[in-house]
GROMACS .gro file of C-alpha atoms in nm:
model
  289
    1UNK     CA    1  -0.122  -1.867   8.108
    2UNK     CA    2  -0.390  -1.656   7.944
    3UNK     CA    3  -0.445  -1.903   7.663
    4UNK     CA    4  -0.512  -2.183   7.915
    5UNK     CA    5  -0.815  -1.997   8.046
    6UNK     CA    6  -0.979  -1.958   7.702
    7UNK     CA    7  -1.303  -2.141   7.656
    8UNK     CA    8  -1.294  -2.421   7.396
    9UNK     CA    9  -1.568  -2.248   7.197
   10UNK     CA   10  -1.345  -1.943   7.162
   11UNK     CA   11  -1.067  -2.164   7.034
   12UNK     CA   12  -1.307  -2.301   6.776
   13UNK     CA   13  -1.412  -1.949   6.673
   14UNK     CA   14  -1.051  -1.835   6.636
   15UNK     CA   15  -0.961  -2.145   6.441
   16UNK     CA   16  -1.253  -2.104   6.205
   17UNK     CA   17  -1.177  -1.734   6.154
   18UNK     CA   18  -0.810  -1.801   6.084
   19UNK     CA   19  -0.898  -2.086   5.852
   20UNK     CA   20  -1.144  -1.872   5.658
   21UNK     CA   21  -0.898  -1.585   5.636
   22UNK     CA   22  -0.619  -1.818   5.526
   23UNK     CA   23  -0.838  -1.967   5.255
   24UNK     CA   24  -0.933  -1.618   5.130
   25UNK     CA   25  -0.571  -1.505   5.136
   26UNK     CA   26  -0.462  -1.813   4.944
   27UNK     CA   27  -0.745  -1.767   4.694
   28UNK     CA   28  -0.660  -1.400   4.645
   29UNK     CA   29  -0.290  -1.475   4.610
   30UNK     CA   30  -0.361  -1.754   4.364
   31UNK     CA   31  -0.583  -1.519   4.164
   32UNK     CA   32  -0.307  -1.258   4.153
   33UNK     CA   33  -0.044  -1.510   4.046
   34UNK     CA   34  -0.273  -1.653   3.779
   35UNK     CA   35  -0.361  -1.304   3.655
   36UNK     CA   36   0.005  -1.200   3.634
   37UNK     CA   37   0.099  -1.523   3.456
   38UNK     CA   38  -0.191  -1.498   3.213
   39UNK     CA   39  -0.123  -1.130   3.140
   40UNK     CA   40   0.241  -1.201   3.064
   41UNK     CA   41   0.156  -1.487   2.831
   42UNK     CA   42  -0.111  -1.280   2.658
   43UNK     CA   43   0.127  -0.986   2.620
   44UNK     CA   44   0.393  -1.204   2.456
   45UNK     CA   45   0.138  -1.365   2.225
   46UNK     CA   46  -0.010  -1.030   2.126
   47UNK     CA   47   0.337  -0.888   2.062
   48UNK     CA   48   0.421  -1.175   1.827
   49UNK     CA   49   0.085  -1.143   1.652
   50UNK     CA   50   0.117  -0.769   1.594
   51UNK     CA   51   0.476  -0.807   1.476
   52UNK     CA   52   0.346  -0.992   1.171
   53UNK     CA   53   0.091  -0.721   1.090
   54UNK     CA   54   0.236  -0.468   0.847
   55UNK     CA   55  -0.043  -0.216   0.907
   56UNK     CA   56   0.033  -0.197   1.280
   57UNK     CA   57   0.304   0.058   1.351
   58UNK     CA   58   0.597  -0.031   1.576
   59UNK     CA   59   0.502   0.255   1.807
   60UNK     CA   60   0.151   0.119   1.856
   61UNK     CA   61   0.246  -0.244   1.920
   62UNK     CA   62   0.392  -0.205   2.273
   63UNK     CA   63   0.107   0.025   2.371
   64UNK     CA   64  -0.156  -0.231   2.274
   65UNK     CA   65   0.035  -0.502   2.457
   66UNK     CA   66   0.058  -0.292   2.773
   67UNK     CA   67  -0.313  -0.212   2.762
   68UNK     CA   68  -0.400  -0.581   2.735
   69UNK     CA   69  -0.154  -0.681   3.009
   70UNK     CA   70  -0.264  -0.422   3.260
   71UNK     CA   71  -0.629  -0.478   3.181
   72UNK     CA   72  -0.597  -0.840   3.293
   73UNK     CA   73  -0.389  -0.742   3.596
   74UNK     CA   74  -0.646  -0.486   3.710
   75UNK     CA   75  -0.918  -0.751   3.685
   76UNK     CA   76  -0.699  -0.987   3.889
   77UNK     CA   77  -0.637  -0.723   4.156
   78UNK     CA   78  -1.007  -0.642   4.185
   79UNK     CA   79  -1.088  -1.014   4.208
   80UNK     CA   80  -0.824  -1.069   4.477
   81UNK     CA   81  -0.958  -0.781   4.685
   82UNK     CA   82  -1.310  -0.916   4.652
   83UNK     CA   83  -1.187  -1.249   4.790
   84UNK     CA   84  -1.077  -1.064   5.103
   85UNK     CA   85  -1.427  -0.928   5.153
   86UNK     CA   86  -1.371  -0.583   5.007
   87UNK     CA   87  -1.670  -0.468   4.806
   88UNK     CA   88  -1.595  -0.482   4.434
   89UNK     CA   89  -1.853  -0.215   4.359
   90UNK     CA   90  -1.669   0.031   4.582
   91UNK     CA   91  -1.339  -0.043   4.406
   92UNK     CA   92  -1.493   0.002   4.063
   93UNK     CA   93  -1.658   0.327   4.175
   94UNK     CA   94  -1.328   0.464   4.306
   95UNK     CA   95  -1.144   0.364   3.989
   96UNK     CA   96  -1.417   0.518   3.774
   97UNK     CA   97  -1.410   0.845   3.967
   98UNK     CA   98  -1.031   0.859   3.948
   99UNK     CA   99  -1.038   0.787   3.576
  100UNK     CA  100  -1.297   1.059   3.518
  101UNK     CA  101  -1.097   1.314   3.715
  102UNK     CA  102  -0.778   1.228   3.530
  103UNK     CA  103  -0.959   1.240   3.196
  104UNK     CA  104  -1.102   1.585   3.264
  105UNK     CA  105  -0.769   1.718   3.385
  106UNK     CA  106  -0.584   1.582   3.083
  107UNK     CA  107  -0.852   1.637   2.820
  108UNK     CA  108  -0.614   1.785   2.563
  109UNK     CA  109  -0.359   1.513   2.627
  110UNK     CA  110  -0.623   1.244   2.587
  111UNK     CA  111  -0.723   1.396   2.253
  112UNK     CA  112  -0.362   1.376   2.137
  113UNK     CA  113  -0.342   1.012   2.248
  114UNK     CA  114  -0.664   0.924   2.066
  115UNK     CA  115  -0.546   1.109   1.755
  116UNK     CA  116  -0.208   0.936   1.773
  117UNK     CA  117  -0.372   0.594   1.789
  118UNK     CA  118  -0.592   0.679   1.490
  119UNK     CA  119  -0.292   0.804   1.292
  120UNK     CA  120  -0.102   0.486   1.370
  121UNK     CA  121  -0.397   0.264   1.281
  122UNK     CA  122  -0.515   0.436   0.962
  123UNK     CA  123  -0.161   0.537   0.853
  124UNK     CA  124  -0.232   0.844   0.636
  125UNK     CA  125   0.146   0.886   0.641
  126UNK     CA  126   0.450   0.697   0.759
  127UNK     CA  127   0.804   0.777   0.860
  128UNK     CA  128   0.990   0.932   0.567
  129UNK     CA  129   0.683   1.085   0.397
  130UNK     CA  130   0.668   1.456   0.321
  131UNK     CA  131   0.331   1.590   0.435
  132UNK     CA  132   0.143   1.917   0.455
  133UNK     CA  133  -0.091   1.941   0.752
  134UNK     CA  134  -0.303   2.217   0.600
  135UNK     CA  135  -0.236   2.460   0.889
  136UNK     CA  136   0.107   2.580   0.784
  137UNK     CA  137   0.266   2.257   0.909
  138UNK     CA  138   0.481   2.079   0.651
  139UNK     CA  139   0.787   1.859   0.663
  140UNK     CA  140   0.928   1.508   0.648
  141UNK     CA  141   0.790   1.271   0.912
  142UNK     CA  142   1.061   1.147   1.147
  143UNK     CA  143   0.854   0.989   1.423
  144UNK     CA  144   0.488   0.927   1.502
  145UNK     CA  145   0.429   0.920   1.877
  146UNK     CA  146   0.124   0.896   2.098
  147UNK     CA  147   0.125   1.266   2.184
  148UNK     CA  148   0.314   1.441   1.904
  149UNK     CA  149   0.453   1.384   1.557
  150UNK     CA  150   0.807   1.497   1.485
  151UNK     CA  151   0.872   1.662   1.149
  152UNK     CA  152   1.184   1.797   0.982
  153UNK     CA  153   1.113   2.105   0.771
  154UNK     CA  154   1.286   2.165   0.437
  155UNK     CA  155   1.525   2.412   0.603
  156UNK     CA  156   1.635   2.149   0.856
  157UNK     CA  157   1.431   2.277   1.152
  158UNK     CA  158   1.275   2.012   1.376
  159UNK     CA  159   0.908   2.071   1.455
  160UNK     CA  160   0.682   1.885   1.698
  161UNK     CA  161   0.314   1.888   1.603
  162UNK     CA  162   0.033   1.771   1.837
  163UNK     CA  163  -0.143   1.471   1.692
  164UNK     CA  164  -0.484   1.633   1.736
  165UNK     CA  165  -0.375   1.919   1.507
  166UNK     CA  166  -0.287   1.675   1.230
  167UNK     CA  167  -0.589   1.451   1.280
  168UNK     CA  168  -0.829   1.745   1.280
  169UNK     CA  169  -0.710   1.891   0.949
  170UNK     CA  170  -0.658   1.787   0.590
  171UNK     CA  171  -0.333   1.597   0.536
  172UNK     CA  172  -0.160   1.620   0.198
  173UNK     CA  173   0.096   1.344   0.143
  174UNK     CA  174   0.343   1.430  -0.133
  175UNK     CA  175   0.534   1.101  -0.131
  176UNK     CA  176   0.259   0.840  -0.093
  177UNK     CA  177   0.205   0.790  -0.468
  178UNK     CA  178   0.493   0.660  -0.682
  179UNK     CA  179   0.452   0.928  -0.952
  180UNK     CA  180   0.387   1.301  -0.947
  181UNK     CA  181   0.298   1.565  -1.205
  182UNK     CA  182   0.489   1.887  -1.266
  183UNK     CA  183   0.317   2.196  -1.406
  184UNK     CA  184   0.573   2.453  -1.516
  185UNK     CA  185   0.450   2.787  -1.651
  186UNK     CA  186   0.655   2.947  -1.930
  187UNK     CA  187   0.597   3.293  -2.075
  188UNK     CA  188   0.640   3.342  -2.450
  189UNK     CA  189   0.621   3.673  -2.631
  190UNK     CA  190   0.317   3.715  -2.854
  191UNK     CA  191   0.549   3.857  -3.121
  192UNK     CA  192   0.727   3.521  -3.154
  193UNK     CA  193   0.604   3.205  -3.320
  194UNK     CA  194   0.407   3.041  -3.039
  195UNK     CA  195   0.374   2.707  -3.219
  196UNK     CA  196   0.751   2.688  -3.260
  197UNK     CA  197   0.798   2.768  -2.892
  198UNK     CA  198   0.550   2.497  -2.789
  199UNK     CA  199   0.724   2.243  -3.011
  200UNK     CA  200   1.062   2.330  -2.858
  201UNK     CA  201   0.926   2.295  -2.505
  202UNK     CA  202   0.770   1.960  -2.593
  203UNK     CA  203   1.101   1.836  -2.735
  204UNK     CA  204   1.275   1.948  -2.416
  205UNK     CA  205   1.033   1.746  -2.203
  206UNK     CA  206   1.058   1.435  -2.420
  207UNK     CA  207   1.439   1.443  -2.413
  208UNK     CA  208   1.462   1.462  -2.033
  209UNK     CA  209   1.558   1.120  -1.890
  210UNK     CA  210   1.338   1.154  -1.580
  211UNK     CA  211   1.019   1.250  -1.766
  212UNK     CA  212   0.777   0.960  -1.802
  213UNK     CA  213   0.640   0.893  -2.148
  214UNK     CA  214   0.318   0.748  -2.007
  215UNK     CA  215   0.135   0.974  -1.943
  216UNK     CA  216   0.295   1.161  -2.229
  217UNK     CA  217   0.434   1.514  -2.179
  218UNK     CA  218   0.203   1.793  -2.288
  219UNK     CA  219   0.245   2.164  -2.360
  220UNK     CA  220  -0.047   2.401  -2.404
  221UNK     CA  221  -0.127   2.772  -2.393
  222UNK     CA  222  -0.312   2.853  -2.072
  223UNK     CA  223  -0.383   3.226  -2.112
  224UNK     CA  224  -0.263   3.558  -2.252
  225UNK     CA  225  -0.132   3.826  -2.015
  226UNK     CA  226  -0.047   4.170  -2.154
  227UNK     CA  227   0.206   4.100  -2.430
  228UNK     CA  228   0.283   3.741  -2.331
  229UNK     CA  229   0.137   3.399  -2.390
  230UNK     CA  230   0.157   3.178  -2.079
  231UNK     CA  231   0.230   2.817  -2.172
  232UNK     CA  232   0.206   2.522  -1.935
  233UNK     CA  233   0.465   2.246  -1.955
  234UNK     CA  234   0.300   1.939  -1.797
  235UNK     CA  235   0.506   1.626  -1.735
  236UNK     CA  236   0.499   1.323  -1.504
  237UNK     CA  237   0.793   1.172  -1.319
  238UNK     CA  238   0.877   0.943  -1.030
  239UNK     CA  239   0.824   1.108  -0.693
  240UNK     CA  240   1.183   1.068  -0.578
  241UNK     CA  241   1.308   1.243  -0.894
  242UNK     CA  242   1.056   1.527  -0.894
  243UNK     CA  243   1.267   1.814  -0.760
  244UNK     CA  244   1.582   1.728  -0.954
  245UNK     CA  245   1.381   1.719  -1.276
  246UNK     CA  246   1.203   2.044  -1.192
  247UNK     CA  247   1.525   2.239  -1.137
  248UNK     CA  248   1.681   2.092  -1.449
  249UNK     CA  249   1.388   2.182  -1.675
  250UNK     CA  250   1.365   2.532  -1.528
  251UNK     CA  251   1.735   2.587  -1.594
  252UNK     CA  252   1.706   2.474  -1.957
  253UNK     CA  253   1.400   2.680  -2.050
  254UNK     CA  254   1.585   2.997  -2.147
  255UNK     CA  255   1.830   2.818  -2.378
  256UNK     CA  256   1.550   2.612  -2.534
  257UNK     CA  257   1.348   2.922  -2.623
  258UNK     CA  258   1.659   3.099  -2.750
  259UNK     CA  259   1.742   2.807  -2.980
  260UNK     CA  260   1.387   2.828  -3.117
  261UNK     CA  261   1.434   3.202  -3.189
  262UNK     CA  262   1.194   3.286  -2.908
  263UNK     CA  263   1.292   3.514  -2.625
  264UNK     CA  264   1.162   3.539  -2.274
  265UNK     CA  265   0.922   3.833  -2.296
  266UNK     CA  266   0.954   4.165  -2.121
  267UNK     CA  267   0.614   4.269  -2.000
  268UNK     CA  268   0.504   4.590  -2.169
  269UNK     CA  269   0.188   4.794  -2.157
  270UNK     CA  270   0.077   5.055  -2.413
  271UNK     CA  271  -0.054   5.387  -2.288
  272UNK     CA  272  -0.245   5.624  -2.519
  273UNK     CA  273  -0.207   5.987  -2.406
  274UNK     CA  274  -0.459   6.241  -2.531
  275UNK     CA  275  -0.322   6.598  -2.549
  276UNK     CA  276  -0.504   6.881  -2.370
  277UNK     CA  277  -0.561   7.070  -2.697
  278UNK     CA  278  -0.743   6.776  -2.845
  279UNK     CA  279  -0.951   6.747  -2.529
  280UNK     CA  280  -1.052   7.115  -2.545
  281UNK     CA  281  -1.140   7.086  -2.914
  282UNK     CA  282  -1.347   6.778  -2.853
  283UNK     CA  283  -1.519   6.953  -2.562
  284UNK     CA  284  -1.603   7.263  -2.772
  285UNK     CA  285  -1.751   7.051  -3.048
  286UNK     CA  286  -1.956   6.866  -2.790
  287UNK     CA  287  -2.099   7.192  -2.648
  288UNK     CA  288  -2.185   7.324  -2.994
  289UNK     CA  289  -2.373   7.010  -3.073
   0.00000   0.00000   0.00000
């Protein structure tokens, strides 16, 4: 047979090569198994740790766990390949080039991901808050994702907003604070008793069950427009009762002013008309002078 004619030195060379390759394969396989086991244990531990953190959103927790798990697995894969004699520097260079190409191709998407992570970490709003994004975007937050945030507008329309659009603009959160102030403008005729009208409006605010007494309700005259005095009814209430209180006060304003013998004014403007004869007379006197 062919194997019988092999020189003993060649047998030794083959044996040494197979032994070395077997050792490298076993080392690489052991490194992969250890990396997979360690990544799984770390992922479970990190998931339990983040579950106890109230400031970490539920959407962010699995993402952080996956990043940690696959980070360890990539290191294990690179280490296993290096055990087989493959240059680690070449692998890292290829991965870096691929990551750069993907990052450039998905630049806008990466911005949304980064903005989504920042929104989930800093939590300027949470699910259930009513926000105004400052760019015509407003609604109740239904879901905060890595790429987009889902809002429900007051008219029931669902709107998806890129996270970068929210992160790059001013965010106004209407439901974050437990209390909120209402400023309601009321017009009173200058021919009526303004002090009596202000007292009636103040009594209306004090009697409302949803108006907070601390800070106390306040009514003041803001300005005078034409034949009206514009009063400002300023009250504080709990955020969840704001709109119900607003509609109720607005509905009761007319009756309150009527009971105080004050009517809602009708805007009027006086015009002084000078007759042509008077103009000609005034012009003749001016020329004589």
